[in-house]
Coordinates of C-alpha atoms and ligand atoms in Angstrom, one line a residue:
Chain A
M1 CA 10.5 -12.2 -17.7
L2 CA 7.2 -14.0 -18.2
L3 CA 6.9 -16.0 -21.4
I4 CA 3.3 -15.7 -22.6
P5 CA 2.1 -18.5 -24.9
C6 CA 0.0 -16.8 -27.5
P7 CA -2.3 -19.5 -29.0
H8 CA -1.6 -17.9 -32.5
C9 CA 2.1 -17.0 -32.4
G10 CA 3.6 -19.2 -29.7
E11 CA 5.7 -18.2 -26.7
R12 CA 6.7 -14.6 -26.7
A13 CA 8.2 -12.2 -24.1
Q14 CA 5.8 -10.5 -21.7
T15 CA 6.8 -7.1 -23.0
E16 CA 4.8 -7.8 -26.3
F17 CA 1.5 -8.1 -24.3
T18 CA -1.1 -6.1 -22.4
Y19 CA -2.9 -7.5 -19.5
R20 CA -6.6 -7.1 -18.7
G21 CA -7.6 -9.1 -15.7
D22 CA -10.1 -11.8 -14.8
A23 CA -11.5 -13.5 -17.9
T24 CA -14.2 -15.3 -16.1
V25 CA -16.3 -12.2 -15.3
E26 CA -19.3 -11.9 -17.6
R27 CA -21.0 -8.7 -18.7
P28 CA -24.6 -8.7 -17.5
H29 CA -27.5 -7.7 -19.7
A30 CA -28.6 -4.1 -19.7
E31 CA -31.8 -4.9 -17.8
D32 CA -30.0 -7.0 -15.1
S33 CA -30.1 -5.9 -11.5
A34 CA -27.9 -3.3 -10.0
E35 CA -26.3 -6.0 -7.8
K36 CA -25.3 -8.0 -10.8
W37 CA -23.8 -4.9 -12.4
Y38 CA -22.0 -4.0 -9.2
D39 CA -20.5 -7.5 -9.0
Y40 CA -19.4 -7.3 -12.6
V41 CA -17.9 -3.8 -12.5
Y42 CA -16.2 -3.9 -9.1
T43 CA -15.8 -7.2 -7.3
R44 CA -13.2 -9.9 -8.1
D45 CA -12.6 -13.4 -6.9
N46 CA -8.9 -12.4 -6.8
P47 CA -7.6 -16.0 -6.2
R48 CA -4.2 -16.9 -4.8
G49 CA -3.5 -19.7 -7.2
E50 CA -5.0 -20.5 -10.6
H51 CA -6.4 -17.5 -12.5
T52 CA -7.9 -17.3 -16.0
E53 CA -7.1 -13.9 -17.4
W54 CA -7.2 -11.8 -20.6
W55 CA -4.0 -11.0 -22.4
H56 CA -3.7 -9.0 -25.6
H57 CA -0.8 -9.6 -28.1
T58 CA -0.4 -5.9 -28.6
S59 CA 2.9 -6.0 -30.4
G60 CA 2.1 -9.2 -32.3
C61 CA -1.0 -10.6 -33.8
R62 CA -3.1 -8.1 -31.8
R63 CA -5.6 -10.7 -30.7
W64 CA -7.1 -11.2 -27.2
F65 CA -6.8 -14.6 -25.6
K66 CA -7.1 -16.3 -22.3
V67 CA -4.1 -17.5 -20.2
R68 CA -4.3 -19.8 -17.1
R69 CA -1.6 -18.7 -14.7
N70 CA -0.9 -19.3 -11.0
T71 CA -0.9 -15.9 -9.3
W72 CA 1.2 -17.2 -6.4
T73 CA 4.1 -18.8 -8.4
H74 CA 3.6 -17.0 -11.7
E75 CA 3.6 -20.5 -13.4
I76 CA 1.8 -20.5 -16.7
L77 CA -0.6 -23.4 -17.0
G78 CA -2.0 -22.9 -20.5
S79 CA -3.7 -20.6 -23.0
E80 CA -6.6 -20.6 -25.4
S81 CA -8.1 -18.3 -28.0
A82 CA -10.8 -15.9 -26.9
N83 CA -13.7 -17.7 -28.4
S84 CA -12.7 -21.2 -27.3
D85 CA -15.3 -21.2 -24.6
N86 CA -18.7 -20.0 -25.7
N87 CA -19.7 -18.4 -22.4
R88 CA -21.4 -15.6 -24.3
E89 CA -24.2 -16.2 -26.7
Chain B
M1 CA 2.2 7.5 26.8
L2 CA 5.0 8.3 29.3
K3 CA 3.2 6.5 32.2
V4 CA 3.2 3.3 30.2
F5 CA 7.0 3.1 30.1
S6 CA 7.9 4.3 33.6
K7 CA 11.1 2.1 33.6
N8 CA 11.8 1.4 29.9
Q9 CA 11.3 4.9 28.6
Y10 CA 13.9 5.7 26.0
S11 CA 15.9 9.0 26.8
G12 CA 19.3 10.5 26.8
L13 CA 19.6 9.2 30.4
S14 CA 18.7 5.6 29.5
L15 CA 21.2 5.8 26.6
A16 CA 23.9 6.9 29.0
R17 CA 22.9 4.3 31.6
N18 CA 23.0 1.5 29.0
A19 CA 26.3 2.7 27.6
L20 CA 27.8 2.0 31.1
S21 CA 26.8 -1.6 30.8
R22 CA 28.0 -1.7 27.2
H23 CA 24.5 -1.9 25.8
R24 CA 24.2 -5.5 27.0
K25 CA 21.2 -4.8 29.3
W26 CA 18.6 -3.2 27.1
P27 CA 15.3 -4.9 27.9
R28 CA 13.3 -6.8 25.3
V29 CA 11.2 -4.4 23.2
W30 CA 8.1 -6.6 23.1
R31 CA 7.0 -9.9 24.5
D32 CA 6.4 -13.1 22.5
P33 CA 3.2 -14.4 24.2
E34 CA 1.3 -17.6 23.6
P35 CA -2.2 -16.9 22.2
K36 CA -5.0 -16.9 24.8
N37 CA -8.3 -18.7 24.3
S38 CA -10.2 -15.5 23.8
Y39 CA -9.8 -11.7 23.2
D40 CA -12.2 -8.7 23.1
V41 CA -10.6 -7.7 19.7
V42 CA -8.4 -9.6 17.3
I43 CA -6.5 -7.7 14.7
I44 CA -5.2 -9.8 11.7
G45 CA -2.0 -8.6 10.3
A46 CA 0.9 -7.0 12.2
G47 CA 1.9 -4.5 9.6
G48 CA 1.9 -0.8 10.4
H49 CA -1.9 -0.6 10.1
G50 CA -2.7 -3.5 12.3
L51 CA -0.2 -2.5 15.0
A52 CA -1.3 1.2 14.9
T53 CA -5.0 0.0 15.3
A54 CA -4.1 -2.1 18.3
Y55 CA -2.2 0.8 19.9
Y56 CA -4.9 3.4 19.4
L57 CA -7.6 0.9 20.6
A58 CA -5.6 0.6 23.9
E59 CA -4.4 4.1 24.2
L60 CA -7.5 6.1 23.1
H61 CA -10.4 3.7 23.6
G62 CA -9.4 1.9 26.7
V63 CA -9.8 -1.6 25.1
K64 CA -7.8 -4.0 27.3
N65 CA -7.8 -7.5 25.8
I66 CA -6.4 -7.3 22.3
A67 CA -4.4 -9.6 20.1
V68 CA -2.6 -8.9 16.8
L69 CA -2.1 -12.1 14.8
E70 CA 0.6 -12.2 12.2
K71 CA 1.4 -15.1 9.9
G72 CA 5.1 -14.1 9.4
W73 CA 7.0 -11.6 11.4
L74 CA 5.8 -8.1 12.3
G75 CA 6.5 -5.5 9.7
G76 CA 7.5 -8.1 7.2
G77 CA 4.8 -7.2 4.7
N78 CA 4.4 -4.0 2.7
T79 CA 5.3 -1.9 5.7
G80 CA 8.9 -3.2 5.4
R81 CA 8.9 -3.1 1.6
N82 CA 7.7 0.4 0.7
T83 CA 9.4 3.5 -0.5
T84 CA 8.3 5.4 2.6
I85 CA 6.8 8.5 1.0
V86 CA 4.5 10.5 3.3
R87 CA 2.3 13.3 2.0
S88 CA -1.3 14.6 1.9
N89 CA -1.4 16.3 -1.5
Y90 CA -4.8 15.1 -2.5
L91 CA -7.5 16.8 -4.6
L92 CA -10.7 15.2 -3.3
D93 CA -12.2 16.3 0.1
G94 CA -12.5 12.8 1.6
N95 CA -8.9 11.9 0.8
A96 CA -7.4 15.4 1.7
K97 CA -9.0 15.5 5.2
F98 CA -8.0 11.9 6.0
Y99 CA -4.4 12.0 4.8
E100 CA -3.9 15.4 6.4
H101 CA -5.1 14.0 9.7
S102 CA -2.5 11.2 9.2
L103 CA 0.2 13.7 8.3
K104 CA -0.5 15.7 11.5
L105 CA -0.2 12.4 13.5
W106 CA 3.2 11.8 11.8
E107 CA 4.4 15.2 12.9
S108 CA 4.4 14.2 16.6
L109 CA 4.6 10.4 16.2
S110 CA 8.2 9.9 17.5
Q111 CA 7.3 11.8 20.7
Q112 CA 4.0 10.1 21.0
L113 CA 5.5 6.6 20.7
N114 CA 8.8 7.4 22.4
Y115 CA 10.4 5.8 19.4
N116 CA 12.3 7.6 16.6
V117 CA 10.5 6.9 13.4
M118 CA 12.9 9.3 11.6
F119 CA 10.1 11.3 10.1
S120 CA 11.9 13.7 7.8
Q121 CA 9.8 16.5 6.3
R122 CA 12.1 17.0 3.3
G123 CA 9.2 17.9 1.0
V124 CA 7.5 16.0 -1.8
L125 CA 7.8 17.6 -5.3
N126 CA 5.5 16.5 -8.1
L127 CA 7.0 17.4 -11.5
A128 CA 4.9 18.9 -14.3
H129 CA 5.9 18.2 -17.9
S130 CA 3.4 20.3 -19.8
D131 CA 1.2 23.3 -19.5
P132 CA -2.0 21.3 -18.9
E133 CA -0.2 19.5 -16.1
M134 CA 0.7 22.8 -14.5
E135 CA -3.0 23.7 -14.8
S136 CA -4.0 20.5 -13.1
F137 CA -1.4 21.1 -10.4
S138 CA -2.7 24.6 -9.7
I139 CA -6.2 23.2 -9.3
R140 CA -5.0 20.5 -6.9
G141 CA -2.7 23.0 -5.0
N142 CA -5.6 25.4 -4.6
A143 CA -7.9 22.6 -3.4
M144 CA -5.2 21.6 -0.9
R145 CA -4.9 25.1 0.4
F146 CA -8.7 25.4 0.8
N147 CA -8.4 22.3 3.0
G148 CA -5.7 23.9 5.1
I149 CA -2.9 21.8 3.6
D150 CA 0.4 23.4 2.5
A151 CA 1.0 23.5 -1.3
E152 CA 3.3 25.6 -3.4
L153 CA 3.3 25.8 -7.2
L154 CA 6.9 26.1 -8.5
L155 CA 8.0 27.4 -11.9
A156 CA 10.6 25.6 -13.9
D157 CA 13.4 27.9 -12.6
Q158 CA 12.5 27.3 -9.0
V159 CA 12.5 23.5 -9.6
R160 CA 15.9 23.8 -11.3
R161 CA 17.3 25.6 -8.3
S162 CA 15.9 23.3 -5.7
V163 CA 16.9 20.0 -7.4
P164 CA 20.2 20.7 -9.1
Y165 CA 20.8 17.2 -10.4
L166 CA 17.5 17.1 -12.3
D167 CA 17.8 17.3 -16.1
C168 CA 16.0 20.6 -16.7
S169 CA 17.3 21.0 -20.3
Q170 CA 14.9 21.4 -23.2
N171 CA 16.3 18.3 -25.0
T172 CA 14.9 15.8 -22.7
R173 CA 12.1 13.3 -23.2
Y174 CA 10.1 15.0 -20.4
P175 CA 10.9 18.7 -20.1
I176 CA 10.3 20.3 -16.8
F177 CA 7.6 23.0 -16.7
G178 CA 7.3 23.3 -13.0
G179 CA 6.1 21.4 -10.0
L180 CA 3.8 21.1 -7.0
L181 CA 5.6 21.1 -3.7
Q182 CA 4.3 20.0 -0.4
K183 CA 7.0 21.0 2.1
R184 CA 5.5 19.1 5.0
G185 CA 5.6 15.8 3.1
G186 CA 8.7 13.6 3.3
T187 CA 9.8 10.1 4.3
A188 CA 10.0 8.0 7.5
R189 CA 11.9 4.9 8.6
H190 CA 9.4 2.1 7.7
D191 CA 10.6 -0.6 10.1
A192 CA 10.8 1.9 12.9
V193 CA 7.1 2.7 12.4
A194 CA 6.1 -1.0 12.8
W195 CA 8.5 -1.4 15.8
G196 CA 7.4 1.8 17.5
F197 CA 3.7 0.9 17.3
A198 CA 4.5 -2.7 18.3
R199 CA 6.5 -1.6 21.4
C200 CA 3.8 0.8 22.6
A201 CA 1.0 -1.6 21.9
D202 CA 2.9 -4.3 23.8
A203 CA 3.4 -1.9 26.7
H204 CA -0.3 -1.5 26.9
G205 CA -0.7 -5.3 27.2
V206 CA -1.6 -6.0 23.6
D207 CA -0.5 -9.6 22.7
I208 CA 1.4 -9.5 19.4
I209 CA 1.4 -13.1 18.2
Q210 CA 3.8 -13.8 15.3
N211 CA 3.9 -17.0 13.2
C212 CA 0.2 -17.3 13.6
E213 CA -1.7 -17.6 10.4
V214 CA -5.5 -17.0 10.3
T215 CA -7.1 -19.8 8.3
G216 CA -10.8 -19.3 8.8
F217 CA -13.7 -17.7 10.7
K218 CA -16.3 -19.1 13.0
M219 CA -19.7 -17.5 12.8
T220 CA -23.1 -17.7 14.5
G221 CA -25.7 -16.4 12.1
N222 CA -24.3 -13.2 10.7
K223 CA -21.8 -12.7 13.6
V224 CA -18.2 -13.5 14.0
T225 CA -17.5 -15.6 17.1
A226 CA -13.9 -16.9 16.6
V227 CA -10.9 -17.1 14.2
E228 CA -9.2 -20.3 13.3
T229 CA -5.4 -20.1 13.2
S230 CA -2.4 -22.2 12.7
R231 CA -2.0 -22.1 16.5
G232 CA -5.6 -23.0 17.4
E233 CA -9.0 -21.4 17.6
I234 CA -9.3 -18.0 19.3
Q235 CA -12.7 -16.7 20.5
T236 CA -13.6 -13.1 19.8
G237 CA -16.5 -10.9 19.0
K238 CA -14.6 -8.3 17.0
V239 CA -12.1 -9.0 14.2
G240 CA -10.2 -6.3 12.3
L241 CA -8.7 -7.3 8.9
A242 CA -5.5 -5.4 8.1
V243 CA -3.8 -7.8 5.8
A244 CA -3.0 -5.6 2.7
G245 CA -2.6 -7.8 -0.4
N246 CA -4.2 -10.7 1.3
S247 CA -7.5 -8.9 2.0
G248 CA -9.4 -10.7 -0.7
R249 CA -8.4 -14.2 0.6
L250 CA -9.3 -13.4 4.2
A251 CA -12.6 -11.8 3.2
A252 CA -13.4 -14.9 1.1
M253 CA -12.9 -17.0 4.2
A254 CA -15.8 -15.0 5.6
G255 CA -17.8 -15.3 2.4
L256 CA -17.2 -11.7 1.2
K257 CA -16.1 -10.7 -2.3
L258 CA -14.2 -7.4 -2.4
P259 CA -13.7 -4.7 -5.0
I260 CA -10.0 -5.5 -4.8
E261 CA -7.3 -7.2 -6.9
S262 CA -3.8 -8.2 -5.6
H263 CA -0.9 -6.9 -7.7
V264 CA 2.9 -6.8 -7.3
L265 CA 4.7 -3.5 -6.9
Q266 CA 8.5 -3.4 -7.0
A267 CA 11.1 -1.0 -5.7
V268 CA 14.8 -0.6 -6.2
V269 CA 17.8 0.8 -4.3
T270 CA 21.2 1.7 -5.6
E271 CA 24.5 1.6 -3.8
P272 CA 24.9 4.5 -1.3
L273 CA 26.1 7.8 -2.6
K274 CA 27.0 11.2 -1.0
P275 CA 24.0 13.4 -0.5
I276 CA 22.6 14.5 -3.9
L277 CA 18.9 14.7 -3.4
D278 CA 17.3 16.3 -0.3
T279 CA 13.7 16.0 -1.3
V280 CA 11.3 13.4 -2.7
V281 CA 10.8 13.9 -6.5
T282 CA 7.9 12.3 -8.4
S283 CA 6.9 12.4 -12.0
G284 CA 3.6 11.2 -13.4
A285 CA 4.9 11.2 -17.0
S286 CA 6.2 7.7 -16.7
H287 CA 5.2 7.3 -13.0
V288 CA 8.3 7.2 -10.8
Y289 CA 9.1 8.4 -7.3
I290 CA 12.6 9.0 -6.2
S291 CA 14.3 9.9 -2.9
Q292 CA 17.7 9.4 -1.2
T293 CA 17.7 7.4 2.0
D294 CA 19.6 8.5 5.1
K295 CA 22.1 5.7 4.2
G296 CA 22.7 7.4 0.9
E297 CA 21.0 4.9 -1.4
V298 CA 18.8 6.3 -4.1
L299 CA 15.5 4.6 -3.6
F300 CA 12.8 4.5 -6.3
G301 CA 9.7 2.8 -7.5
G302 CA 7.2 3.0 -10.3
D303 CA 4.2 1.2 -11.6
L304 CA 2.8 -2.2 -10.8
D305 CA 3.9 -5.1 -13.0
F306 CA 0.2 -5.0 -14.1
Y307 CA -0.9 -8.7 -13.7
N308 CA -2.6 -10.2 -10.7
S309 CA 0.1 -11.5 -8.3
Y310 CA 0.6 -12.8 -4.7
A311 CA 4.2 -13.6 -5.3
Q312 CA 6.0 -10.7 -3.5
R313 CA 8.4 -10.6 -6.4
G314 CA 8.1 -9.1 -9.9
N315 CA 9.9 -9.3 -13.2
L316 CA 12.8 -7.4 -14.7
P317 CA 10.9 -5.7 -17.6
R318 CA 9.2 -3.4 -15.1
V319 CA 12.5 -2.7 -13.3
E320 CA 14.2 -1.8 -16.5
Y321 CA 11.3 0.6 -17.4
V322 CA 11.5 2.3 -14.0
V323 CA 15.3 2.6 -14.2
Q324 CA 14.9 4.2 -17.6
S325 CA 12.4 6.7 -16.2
V326 CA 14.7 7.6 -13.4
L327 CA 17.7 8.1 -15.7
T328 CA 15.6 10.3 -18.0
L329 CA 15.1 12.7 -15.0
F330 CA 18.6 12.1 -13.4
P331 CA 21.1 11.2 -16.1
C332 CA 23.9 11.7 -13.5
L333 CA 22.8 8.3 -12.0
S334 CA 23.6 6.3 -15.1
R335 CA 26.7 4.6 -13.7
V336 CA 25.4 4.0 -10.2
R337 CA 25.0 0.3 -9.4
M338 CA 21.6 -1.1 -8.5
M339 CA 21.9 -3.0 -5.2
R340 CA 18.5 -4.6 -4.5
T341 CA 15.0 -4.9 -5.9
W342 CA 12.0 -6.5 -4.2
G343 CA 8.3 -6.6 -4.4
G344 CA 5.2 -6.4 -2.2
V345 CA 1.6 -7.6 -2.7
M346 CA -0.7 -4.6 -3.1
D347 CA -4.4 -4.4 -2.3
M348 CA -5.5 -2.5 -5.4
S349 CA -9.1 -1.1 -4.9
M350 CA -11.3 -0.3 -7.9
D351 CA -11.3 3.5 -7.3
G352 CA -7.8 3.8 -6.0
S353 CA -8.9 4.8 -2.5
P354 CA -8.8 2.7 0.6
I355 CA -11.7 0.9 2.4
I356 CA -11.8 1.5 6.2
G357 CA -15.1 0.5 7.8
K358 CA -17.7 -2.1 8.7
T359 CA -18.6 -5.1 6.5
P360 CA -22.0 -6.9 6.0
I361 CA -20.8 -9.3 8.7
D362 CA -21.3 -8.2 12.3
G363 CA -18.1 -7.9 14.2
L364 CA -15.9 -8.0 11.1
Y365 CA -14.2 -4.8 10.1
L366 CA -12.1 -4.1 7.0
N367 CA -9.0 -2.0 6.5
S368 CA -7.7 -2.4 3.0
G369 CA -7.4 -1.1 -0.6
W370 CA -4.3 0.9 0.1
C371 CA -2.9 0.6 -3.4
Y372 CA 0.4 2.5 -3.9
G373 CA 0.1 4.6 -0.9
G374 CA -0.8 3.1 2.5
F375 CA 2.4 3.7 4.3
K376 CA 1.7 7.5 4.7
A377 CA -1.7 6.5 6.0
T378 CA -0.4 4.3 8.8
P379 CA -1.2 6.4 11.9
G380 CA -4.4 7.9 10.4
S381 CA -5.6 4.5 9.3
G382 CA -5.0 2.9 12.7
W383 CA -6.6 5.9 14.4
C384 CA -9.8 5.7 12.3
F385 CA -9.9 1.9 12.3
A386 CA -9.6 1.8 16.1
H387 CA -12.5 4.3 16.4
T388 CA -14.6 2.2 14.0
I389 CA -14.0 -1.0 15.9
A390 CA -14.4 0.5 19.4
H391 CA -17.7 2.3 18.5
D392 CA -19.0 -0.1 15.9
Q393 CA -19.3 2.9 13.5
P394 CA -16.9 4.9 11.4
H395 CA -15.4 8.2 12.5
M396 CA -16.3 11.2 10.3
L397 CA -12.8 11.0 8.7
N398 CA -13.3 7.4 7.4
E399 CA -17.0 7.6 6.6
P400 CA -16.2 8.3 2.9
F401 CA -14.1 5.1 2.8
S402 CA -16.9 2.7 3.3
L403 CA -17.3 -0.6 1.4
E404 CA -20.8 0.5 0.3
R405 CA -19.5 3.4 -1.7
F406 CA -18.9 1.1 -4.6
S407 CA -22.5 0.0 -4.8
S408 CA -23.9 3.5 -3.9
G409 CA -21.7 5.2 -6.5
A410 CA -20.0 7.6 -4.0
L411 CA -16.5 6.7 -5.3
L412 CA -13.3 8.5 -4.4
D413 CA -11.6 8.3 -7.7
E414 CA -8.7 10.8 -7.4
K415 CA -7.6 10.2 -11.0
G416 CA -11.0 10.0 -12.5
S417 CA -10.0 6.9 -14.4
G418 CA -13.0 4.7 -13.6
A419 CA -13.2 1.2 -12.2
F420 CA -9.8 -0.3 -12.8
P421 CA -7.6 -1.8 -10.1
N422 CA -4.5 0.2 -11.0
A423 CA -5.3 3.7 -10.1
H424 CA -3.6 5.3 -7.1
Ligands
FAD1 C1 7.3 -1.4 -3.4 C2 6.3 -0.7 -2.6 C3 6.4 0.7 -2.5 C4 5.5 1.5 -1.8 N1 5.7 2.8 -1.6 C5 4.9 3.5 -0.8 C6 5.1 4.9 -0.5 O1 6.1 5.4 -0.9 N2 4.3 5.6 0.3 C7 3.2 5.0 0.8 O2 2.4 5.6 1.5 N3 2.9 3.7 0.6 C8 3.7 2.9 -0.2 N4 3.4 1.6 -0.4 C9 2.2 1.0 0.1 C10 2.4 0.6 1.6 O3 3.6 -0.1 1.8 C11 1.2 -0.2 2.1 O4 0.0 0.3 1.7 C12 1.2 -0.2 3.6 O5 2.5 -0.5 4.2 C13 0.2 -1.3 4.1 O6 0.4 -1.5 5.4 P1 -0.4 -2.7 6.1 O7 -0.1 -2.7 7.5 O8 -1.8 -2.6 5.7 O9 0.1 -4.0 5.3 P2 1.4 -5.0 5.6 O10 2.5 -4.3 6.1 O11 1.6 -5.7 4.3 O12 0.8 -5.9 6.7 C14 -0.1 -6.9 6.5 C15 0.3 -8.1 7.3 O13 -0.7 -9.1 7.3 C16 -0.1 -10.4 7.4 N5 -1.1 -11.4 7.0 C17 -1.5 -11.7 5.7 N6 -2.4 -12.7 5.7 C18 -2.5 -13.2 7.0 C19 -3.1 -14.2 7.6 N7 -3.9 -15.1 7.0 N8 -3.0 -14.4 9.0 C20 -2.2 -13.5 9.7 N9 -1.5 -12.5 9.1 C21 -1.6 -12.3 7.8 C22 1.1 -10.2 6.5 O14 2.1 -11.2 6.7 C23 1.5 -8.8 6.8 O15 2.6 -8.7 7.7 C24 4.4 0.8 -1.2 C25 4.2 -0.6 -1.3 C26 5.2 -1.3 -2.0 C27 5.1 -2.8 -2.1
ZN2 ZN1 -0.1 -13.5 -31.1

């Protein structure tokens, strides 16, 4: 069982959460090139090691947030709320 | 094939001869060679796909100087970890033709390899739990038959008669409305598939080099010239990647970013029982697939754990969910003990279909994106990949599985679920 540290509720069992992949990909603008859109929709860095990813506390506070986790060892390295890094304007 | 093993051909006679020497004189099945400085083709990954590719390159395309490099031991990846279901019950043309070609190769594989891969055409039955699901099964069944593939739509009563231990009552979470049966589907002995291909490839002179991890590529301009390994540098002009869950890592070493995520998939076996299930049963309601092995164990698997992983092990919540799903269908198993669980790292592509073809780098070929179902593809995948590498262009059968389909929009999205790395 993974224990996911929700930044709002604390550590909870994995079964309370939904996972949604790489949190570093950024949605391009509508007028951006097809290559940019291809990259956003389809390709992933898919690292073996540290990965920043979206989790949703579905059966808790129902907020999205980011977790840093090692994909090789499953070690959890930290978490932060969704808006902690203003990578979108 | 026969001429390759003039002396070491397996037969009734060789069995009798070796019985006389109390089975102490069986020859080695494959060599353990040191890597040479250079090869015409290097295949990375000695799973079923890599070994089959090397075998077909030698057997059908006359390529002589081939190495298969494996970081662990051959067959130790997903090939040795899967639930061994073989089928070709696909809706979309590209998938149907490719997997049917593979199924035809399975049907004569033991003879072809002179190695018993225990291919058992016990049938694969998909259960339907609603009227709409019956409708969608009849569409898929008809599409299969148009493609010359066997398919039978069963009504609830026929399902009840053919799988007596299945809970077909009305009071169950997922009532049975019928099913889609592919009789020519079934299971095979996973290890034997790796071993059979390895033995034949070796007999053709292919060097299978275990404990040899690829750590990088050397390139001149846009062309591969060598691979760097834990056992030194190896020169080659053609490299085939067949590393399943590690595809993204290997491609990154060559500067490519793939439409793939690595995820963990688990499987479970119970203690052995007397025969109770003589076919493969699958249900999409909670996504499980169940069969009984020749040893008597009930073998089943379900969904991914659903988070990126390279760990080759998963977590118990998924196991519990899969067990619950199995018990819903087969309540009679409730007191059977679970014996083992394990996990494998899956190369999940963004449309649920594989990628077999060329890459933007000259001399680098890609075989990956197998998702839940690459074992059944093993012979067909090796066959198509060998063709692609030998001719530097895909065969008609793997043309639809190009890497470019993601940018051109010609996806093979069997489930119609869109870009998400957890389709089939
Ligand atoms: C639990 C589970 C159940 C499954 N059930 C089914 C099923 O019922 N039916 C079905 O059709 N499919 C199933 N699959 C999928 C199937 O197992 C795989 O798609 C298939 O076996 C992949 O074969 P492969 O040869 O590509 O990969 P693998 O057998 O994984 O071989 C890849 C090899 O590459 C090696 N490698 C990786 N990195 C390097 C490196 N840097 N250098 C050298 N070598 C390297 C690995 O060690 C490995 O041996 C299942 C998978 C799992 C995990
Ligand atoms: Zn919360």
